PDB file of C-alpha atoms and ligand atoms in Angstrom:
ATOM      1  CA  UNK R   1      17.186  -1.543   0.901  1.00  0.00           C
ATOM      2  CA  UNK R   2      15.504   0.785   3.324  1.00  0.00           C
ATOM      3  CA  UNK R   3      11.771   1.239   2.927  1.00  0.00           C
ATOM      4  CA  UNK R   4       9.202   3.508   4.536  1.00  0.00           C
ATOM      5  CA  UNK R   5       5.599   2.284   4.675  1.00  0.00           C
ATOM      6  CA  UNK R   6       2.641   4.685   4.443  1.00  0.00           C
ATOM      7  CA  UNK R   7      -0.648   3.329   5.827  1.00  0.00           C
ATOM      8  CA  UNK R   8      -3.946   4.668   7.182  1.00  0.00           C
ATOM      9  CA  UNK R   9      -5.910   1.733   8.526  1.00  0.00           C
ATOM     10  CA  UNK R  10      -5.617  -1.617  10.118  1.00  0.00           C
ATOM     11  CA  UNK R  11      -2.067  -2.220   8.922  1.00  0.00           C
ATOM     12  CA  UNK R  12      -2.186  -5.960   8.304  1.00  0.00           C
ATOM     13  CA  UNK R  13      -0.185  -5.514   5.088  1.00  0.00           C
ATOM     14  CA  UNK R  14       2.319  -3.342   6.920  1.00  0.00           C
ATOM     15  CA  UNK R  15       2.801  -6.103   9.476  1.00  0.00           C
ATOM     16  CA  UNK R  16       3.137  -8.744   6.737  1.00  0.00           C
ATOM     17  CA  UNK R  17       5.889  -6.648   5.104  1.00  0.00           C
ATOM     18  CA  UNK R  18       7.736  -6.201   8.412  1.00  0.00           C
ATOM     19  CA  UNK R  19       7.458  -9.936   9.148  1.00  0.00           C
ATOM     20  CA  UNK R  20       8.660 -10.912   5.650  1.00  0.00           C
ATOM     21  CA  UNK R  21      11.704  -8.697   6.164  1.00  0.00           C
ATOM     22  CA  UNK R  22      12.368 -10.246   9.583  1.00  0.00           C
ATOM     23  CA  UNK R  23      12.143 -13.749   8.109  1.00  0.00           C
ATOM     24  CA  UNK R  24      14.596 -12.812   5.372  1.00  0.00           C
ATOM     25  CA  UNK R  25      12.009 -13.289   2.598  1.00  0.00           C
ATOM     26  CA  UNK R  26      12.187  -9.591   1.793  1.00  0.00           C
ATOM     27  CA  UNK R  27      15.623  -7.998   1.565  1.00  0.00           C
ATOM     28  CA  UNK R  28      14.502  -4.777   3.155  1.00  0.00           C
ATOM     29  CA  UNK R  29      14.631  -2.877   6.374  1.00  0.00           C
ATOM     30  CA  UNK R  30      11.399  -1.129   7.299  1.00  0.00           C
ATOM     31  CA  UNK R  31      12.845   2.086   8.716  1.00  0.00           C
ATOM     32  CA  UNK R  32       9.591   3.898   9.386  1.00  0.00           C
ATOM     33  CA  UNK R  33       5.816   3.965   9.278  1.00  0.00           C
ATOM     34  CA  UNK R  34       3.978   7.145   8.424  1.00  0.00           C
ATOM     35  CA  UNK R  35       0.233   7.637   8.692  1.00  0.00           C
ATOM     36  CA  UNK R  36      -2.225  10.429   7.948  1.00  0.00           C
ATOM     37  CA  UNK R  37      -4.557   9.241  10.775  1.00  0.00           C
ATOM     38  CA  UNK R  38      -3.184   9.426  14.298  1.00  0.00           C
ATOM     39  CA  UNK R  39      -5.747   6.937  15.641  1.00  0.00           C
ATOM     40  CA  UNK R  40      -5.040   4.325  12.990  1.00  0.00           C
ATOM     41  CA  UNK R  41      -4.541   0.798  14.241  1.00  0.00           C
ATOM     42  CA  UNK R  42      -1.378   0.550  12.155  1.00  0.00           C
ATOM     43  CA  UNK R  43       0.309   2.874  14.701  1.00  0.00           C
ATOM     44  CA  UNK R  44      -0.246   0.300  17.460  1.00  0.00           C
ATOM     45  CA  UNK R  45       1.259  -2.370  15.238  1.00  0.00           C
ATOM     46  CA  UNK R  46       4.309  -0.225  14.497  1.00  0.00           C
ATOM     47  CA  UNK R  47       4.911   0.386  18.198  1.00  0.00           C
ATOM     48  CA  UNK R  48       4.503  -3.309  18.986  1.00  0.00           C
ATOM     49  CA  UNK R  49       6.887  -4.255  16.173  1.00  0.00           C
ATOM     50  CA  UNK R  50       9.420  -1.615  17.216  1.00  0.00           C
ATOM     51  CA  UNK R  51       9.208   0.370  13.973  1.00  0.00           C
ATOM     52  CA  UNK R  52       9.626   4.164  14.282  1.00  0.00           C
ATOM     53  CA  UNK R  53       6.305   5.792  13.421  1.00  0.00           C
ATOM     54  CA  UNK R  54       4.662   9.176  13.059  1.00  0.00           C
ATOM     55  CA  UNK R  55       1.268  10.646  12.185  1.00  0.00           C
ATOM     56  CA  UNK R  56       1.091  13.709   9.959  1.00  0.00           C
ATOM     57  CA  UNK R  57      -2.511  14.864   9.623  1.00  0.00           C
ATOM     58  CA  UNK R  58      -3.459  16.816   6.481  1.00  0.00           C
ATOM     59  CA  UNK R  59      -5.823  18.953   8.610  1.00  0.00           C
ATOM     60  CA  UNK R  60      -2.805  20.611  10.193  1.00  0.00           C
ATOM     61  CA  UNK R  61      -1.726  22.033   6.816  1.00  0.00           C
ATOM     62  CA  UNK R  62      -3.511  24.653   4.757  1.00  0.00           C
ATOM     63  CA  UNK R  63      -2.723  22.995   1.410  1.00  0.00           C
ATOM     64  CA  UNK R  64      -2.235  19.468   0.093  1.00  0.00           C
ATOM     65  CA  UNK R  65       1.185  20.563  -1.201  1.00  0.00           C
ATOM     66  CA  UNK R  66       2.187  21.744   2.272  1.00  0.00           C
ATOM     67  CA  UNK R  67       1.145  18.427   3.769  1.00  0.00           C
ATOM     68  CA  UNK R  68       3.088  16.569   1.072  1.00  0.00           C
ATOM     69  CA  UNK R  69       6.180  18.642   1.834  1.00  0.00           C
ATOM     70  CA  UNK R  70       5.829  17.712   5.509  1.00  0.00           C
ATOM     71  CA  UNK R  71       5.589  14.032   4.563  1.00  0.00           C
ATOM     72  CA  UNK R  72       8.649  14.378   2.366  1.00  0.00           C
ATOM     73  CA  UNK R  73      10.681  16.091   5.089  1.00  0.00           C
ATOM     74  CA  UNK R  74       9.801  13.354   7.558  1.00  0.00           C
ATOM     75  CA  UNK R  75      10.471  10.543   5.112  1.00  0.00           C
ATOM     76  CA  UNK R  76      13.809  12.046   4.060  1.00  0.00           C
ATOM     77  CA  UNK R  77      14.972  11.870   7.682  1.00  0.00           C
ATOM     78  CA  UNK R  78      14.674   8.087   7.471  1.00  0.00           C
ATOM     79  CA  UNK R  79      16.660   8.007   4.181  1.00  0.00           C
ATOM     80  CA  UNK R  80      14.703   5.232   2.478  1.00  0.00           C
ATOM     81  CA  UNK R  81      15.231   3.965  -1.066  1.00  0.00           C
ATOM     82  CA  UNK R  82      11.581   2.985  -1.560  1.00  0.00           C
ATOM     83  CA  UNK R  83       8.186   4.246  -0.400  1.00  0.00           C
ATOM     84  CA  UNK R  84       5.615   1.488   0.049  1.00  0.00           C
ATOM     85  CA  UNK R  85       1.917   2.329   0.370  1.00  0.00           C
ATOM     86  CA  UNK R  86      -0.192  -0.216   2.234  1.00  0.00           C
ATOM     87  CA  UNK R  87      -3.743   1.044   2.574  1.00  0.00           C
ATOM     88  CA  UNK R  88      -2.801   4.748   2.529  1.00  0.00           C
ATOM     89  CA  UNK R  89      -5.770   7.017   1.811  1.00  0.00           C
ATOM     90  CA  UNK R  90      -3.895  10.285   1.211  1.00  0.00           C
ATOM     91  CA  UNK R  91      -2.982  11.540  -2.248  1.00  0.00           C
ATOM     92  CA  UNK R  92       0.755  11.566  -2.889  1.00  0.00           C
ATOM     93  CA  UNK R  93       1.719  14.793  -4.638  1.00  0.00           C
ATOM     94  CA  UNK R  94       4.281  15.665  -7.311  1.00  0.00           C
ATOM     95  CA  UNK R  95       7.081  16.739  -4.922  1.00  0.00           C
ATOM     96  CA  UNK R  96       7.121  13.379  -3.180  1.00  0.00           C
ATOM     97  CA  UNK R  97       6.898  11.459  -6.457  1.00  0.00           C
ATOM     98  CA  UNK R  98       9.751  13.519  -7.921  1.00  0.00           C
ATOM     99  CA  UNK R  99      11.927  12.768  -4.885  1.00  0.00           C
ATOM    100  CA  UNK R 100      11.444   9.016  -5.412  1.00  0.00           C
ATOM    101  CA  UNK R 101      11.075   8.531  -9.174  1.00  0.00           C
ATOM    102  CA  UNK R 102       9.585   5.086  -9.969  1.00  0.00           C
ATOM    103  CA  UNK R 103      10.184   4.201  -6.334  1.00  0.00           C
ATOM    104  CA  UNK R 104       6.710   4.653  -4.845  1.00  0.00           C
ATOM    105  CA  UNK R 105       4.643   1.481  -4.935  1.00  0.00           C
ATOM    106  CA  UNK R 106       1.056   0.674  -3.959  1.00  0.00           C
ATOM    107  CA  UNK R 107      -1.160  -2.363  -3.609  1.00  0.00           C
ATOM    108  CA  UNK R 108      -4.832  -2.103  -4.550  1.00  0.00           C
ATOM    109  CA  UNK R 109      -7.535  -4.699  -3.797  1.00  0.00           C
ATOM    110  CA  UNK R 110      -8.947  -5.084  -7.321  1.00  0.00           C
ATOM    111  CA  UNK R 111      -7.781  -5.942 -10.814  1.00  0.00           C
ATOM    112  CA  UNK R 112      -6.906  -2.417 -11.922  1.00  0.00           C
ATOM    113  CA  UNK R 113      -7.844  -0.514 -14.019  1.00  0.00           C
ATOM    114  CA  UNK R 114     -11.188  -1.870 -12.828  1.00  0.00           C
ATOM    115  CA  UNK R 115     -12.555  -0.566  -9.513  1.00  0.00           C
ATOM    116  CA  UNK R 116      -9.865   2.002  -8.799  1.00  0.00           C
ATOM    117  CA  UNK R 117      -9.785   5.775  -8.425  1.00  0.00           C
ATOM    118  CA  UNK R 118     -10.808   8.351  -5.854  1.00  0.00           C
ATOM    119  CA  UNK R 119     -13.051   6.953  -3.131  1.00  0.00           C
ATOM    120  CA  UNK R 120     -12.391   3.371  -4.181  1.00  0.00           C
ATOM    121  CA  UNK R 121     -10.792   1.858  -1.119  1.00  0.00           C
ATOM    122  CA  UNK R 122     -11.528  -0.728   1.528  1.00  0.00           C
ATOM    123  CA  UNK R 123     -14.968  -2.302   1.544  1.00  0.00           C
ATOM    124  CA  UNK R 124     -16.255   0.041  -1.184  1.00  0.00           C
ATOM    125  CA  UNK R 125     -14.095  -1.796  -3.707  1.00  0.00           C
ATOM    126  CA  UNK R 126     -15.478  -5.220  -2.807  1.00  0.00           C
ATOM    127  CA  UNK R 127     -19.069  -3.921  -2.755  1.00  0.00           C
ATOM    128  CA  UNK R 128     -18.606  -2.489  -6.248  1.00  0.00           C
ATOM    129  CA  UNK R 129     -17.027  -5.701  -7.528  1.00  0.00           C
ATOM    130  CA  UNK R 130     -19.971  -7.775  -6.274  1.00  0.00           C
ATOM    131  CA  UNK R 131     -22.529  -5.261  -7.571  1.00  0.00           C
ATOM    132  CA  UNK R 132     -20.954  -5.544 -11.020  1.00  0.00           C
ATOM    133  CA  UNK R 133     -21.361  -9.345 -10.834  1.00  0.00           C
ATOM    134  CA  UNK R 134     -17.710  -9.981 -11.577  1.00  0.00           C
ATOM    135  CA  UNK R 135     -16.547 -13.595 -11.514  1.00  0.00           C
ATOM    136  CA  UNK R 136     -13.057 -12.731 -10.338  1.00  0.00           C
ATOM    137  CA  UNK R 137     -11.231  -9.997  -8.529  1.00  0.00           C
ATOM    138  CA  UNK R 138      -7.656  -9.694  -7.335  1.00  0.00           C
ATOM    139  CA  UNK R 139      -4.728  -7.684  -6.103  1.00  0.00           C
ATOM    140  CA  UNK R 140      -2.773  -5.179  -8.194  1.00  0.00           C
ATOM    141  CA  UNK R 141       0.666  -3.897  -7.276  1.00  0.00           C
ATOM    142  CA  UNK R 142       1.547  -0.764  -9.217  1.00  0.00           C
ATOM    143  CA  UNK R 143       3.845   2.228  -9.235  1.00  0.00           C
ATOM    144  CA  UNK R 144       2.250   5.448  -8.166  1.00  0.00           C
ATOM    145  CA  UNK R 145       1.585   8.505 -10.261  1.00  0.00           C
ATOM    146  CA  UNK R 146      -0.318  11.663  -9.305  1.00  0.00           C
ATOM    147  CA  UNK R 147      -3.725  10.035  -9.628  1.00  0.00           C
ATOM    148  CA  UNK R 148      -5.317   7.485  -7.357  1.00  0.00           C
ATOM    149  CA  UNK R 149      -4.620   3.893  -8.521  1.00  0.00           C
ATOM    150  CA  UNK R 150      -3.333   4.825 -11.985  1.00  0.00           C
ATOM    151  CA  UNK R 151       0.415   4.203 -12.254  1.00  0.00           C
ATOM    152  CA  UNK R 152       2.076   1.412 -14.269  1.00  0.00           C
ATOM    153  CA  UNK R 153       0.985  -2.066 -13.192  1.00  0.00           C
ATOM    154  CA  UNK R 154       3.773  -4.322 -11.918  1.00  0.00           C
ATOM    155  CA  UNK R 155       1.943  -7.513 -10.964  1.00  0.00           C
ATOM    156  CA  UNK R 156      -1.560  -8.859 -10.452  1.00  0.00           C
ATOM    157  CA  UNK R 157      -2.961 -11.864  -8.652  1.00  0.00           C
ATOM    158  CA  UNK R 158      -6.401 -13.153  -9.589  1.00  0.00           C
ATOM    159  CA  UNK R 159      -8.899 -14.357  -6.995  1.00  0.00           C
ATOM    160  CA  UNK R 160     -12.103 -16.151  -7.996  1.00  0.00           C
ATOM    161  CA  UNK R 161     -15.402 -14.929  -6.561  1.00  0.00           C
ATOM    162  CA  UNK R 162     -17.705 -17.505  -4.964  1.00  0.00           C
ATOM    163  CA  UNK R 163     -21.472 -17.267  -5.443  1.00  0.00           C
ATOM    164  CA  UNK R 164     -21.987 -16.866  -1.688  1.00  0.00           C
ATOM    165  CA  UNK R 165     -19.392 -14.116  -1.279  1.00  0.00           C
ATOM    166  CA  UNK R 166     -20.218 -10.990   0.710  1.00  0.00           C
ATOM    167  CA  UNK R 167     -18.035  -7.871   0.676  1.00  0.00           C
ATOM    168  CA  UNK R 168     -16.594  -9.021   4.012  1.00  0.00           C
ATOM    169  CA  UNK R 169     -15.829 -12.599   2.945  1.00  0.00           C
ATOM    170  CA  UNK R 170     -14.229 -11.298  -0.244  1.00  0.00           C
ATOM    171  CA  UNK R 171     -12.166  -8.744   1.671  1.00  0.00           C
ATOM    172  CA  UNK R 172     -10.969 -11.388   4.136  1.00  0.00           C
ATOM    173  CA  UNK R 173      -9.933 -13.822   1.402  1.00  0.00           C
ATOM    174  CA  UNK R 174      -8.319 -11.154  -0.739  1.00  0.00           C
ATOM    175  CA  UNK R 175      -6.367  -9.617   2.114  1.00  0.00           C
ATOM    176  CA  UNK R 176      -5.061 -13.021   3.205  1.00  0.00           C
ATOM    177  CA  UNK R 177      -3.678 -13.461  -0.343  1.00  0.00           C
ATOM    178  CA  UNK R 178      -2.434  -9.885  -0.523  1.00  0.00           C
ATOM    179  CA  UNK R 179      -0.387 -10.308   2.656  1.00  0.00           C
ATOM    180  CA  UNK R 180       1.591 -13.050   0.884  1.00  0.00           C
ATOM    181  CA  UNK R 181       1.588 -11.539  -2.612  1.00  0.00           C
ATOM    182  CA  UNK R 182       2.638  -7.947  -1.824  1.00  0.00           C
ATOM    183  CA  UNK R 183       5.871  -8.860   0.053  1.00  0.00           C
ATOM    184  CA  UNK R 184       6.773 -11.291  -2.773  1.00  0.00           C
ATOM    185  CA  UNK R 185       6.324  -8.614  -5.432  1.00  0.00           C
ATOM    186  CA  UNK R 186       8.254  -6.127  -3.305  1.00  0.00           C
ATOM    187  CA  UNK R 187      11.116  -8.608  -3.093  1.00  0.00           C
ATOM    188  CA  UNK R 188      11.187  -8.890  -6.899  1.00  0.00           C
ATOM    189  CA  UNK R 189      11.121  -5.106  -7.226  1.00  0.00           C
ATOM    190  CA  UNK R 190      13.781  -4.379  -4.649  1.00  0.00           C
ATOM    191  CA  UNK R 191      16.125  -7.022  -5.954  1.00  0.00           C
ATOM    192  CA  UNK R 192      15.681  -5.813  -9.547  1.00  0.00           C
ATOM    193  CA  UNK R 193      14.015  -9.003 -10.796  1.00  0.00           C
ATOM    194  CA  UNK R 194      11.187  -6.731 -11.877  1.00  0.00           C
ATOM    195  CA  UNK R 195      12.547  -3.669 -13.666  1.00  0.00           C
ATOM    196  CA  UNK R 196      10.684  -0.365 -13.491  1.00  0.00           C
ATOM    197  CA  UNK R 197      13.071   1.948 -15.324  1.00  0.00           C
TER     198      UNK R 197
HETATM  199  C1  GRF V   1      -5.483  -3.485   1.465  1.00  0.00           C
HETATM  200  O1  GRF V   1      -6.415  -4.378   0.910  1.00  0.00           O
HETATM  201  C2  GRF V   1      -4.864  -2.616   0.390  1.00  0.00           C
HETATM  202  O2  GRF V   1      -4.815  -3.207  -0.852  1.00  0.00           O
HETATM  203  C3  GRF V   1      -5.788  -1.453   0.329  1.00  0.00           C
HETATM  204  O3  GRF V   1      -6.213  -1.258   1.650  1.00  0.00           O
HETATM  205  C4  GRF V   1      -6.138  -2.476   2.372  1.00  0.00           C
HETATM  206  C5  GRF V   1      -5.354  -2.214   3.606  1.00  0.00           C
HETATM  207  O4  GRF V   1      -5.489  -3.221   4.567  1.00  0.00           O
HETATM  208  N1  GRF V   1      -5.166  -0.347  -0.325  1.00  0.00           N
HETATM  209  P1  GRF V   1      -4.563  -3.237   5.837  1.00  0.00           P
HETATM  210  O5  GRF V   1      -4.676  -1.882   6.507  1.00  0.00           O
HETATM  211  O6  GRF V   1      -3.164  -3.517   5.385  1.00  0.00           O
HETATM  212  O7  GRF V   1      -5.073  -4.316   6.731  1.00  0.00           O
END
């Protein structure tokens, strides 16, 4: 199965996915990495790992739909079967979703539906979780729909919160788990062990 990863930040999940595929734990070939931020660290990782990559900035397009069409054109050139979001901050529009029905997947660093939605990404999620005095948090892998963090949930992993946790300590622990969990769930999805349609 060919997959394209979309990411905007550090890219540690992207690298974990590439490594899982190299080790044969994920039956996938990562054929490309697309970002909406040209300076994102994930670009450096892609170059180091030898994965074709490109940055398509929304600012260069007058509408969100135009930017989505540009993403779609680029992605189509790589001919993937799945689109995998790993810390992508852009909103995926209807044209892209229609081109890959039930084949766009995302990982979110909370137990959705809690602590998701527009603006809920990165450290903001962990800050909100701690502010709400939750006793556990986790990772949610879900299919994408047109709204941030709202598509059907595929799998969740729970992570207990320690009394001394800070947003940073929680993020570090959660991301270490996510880097193992996300490739495992992807493997189940791509091999049909988890059915989505
Ligand atoms: C991950 O925690 C992911 O769930 C969220 O953004 C983070 C990305 O981290 N959507 P990284 O860029 O993969 O290191």
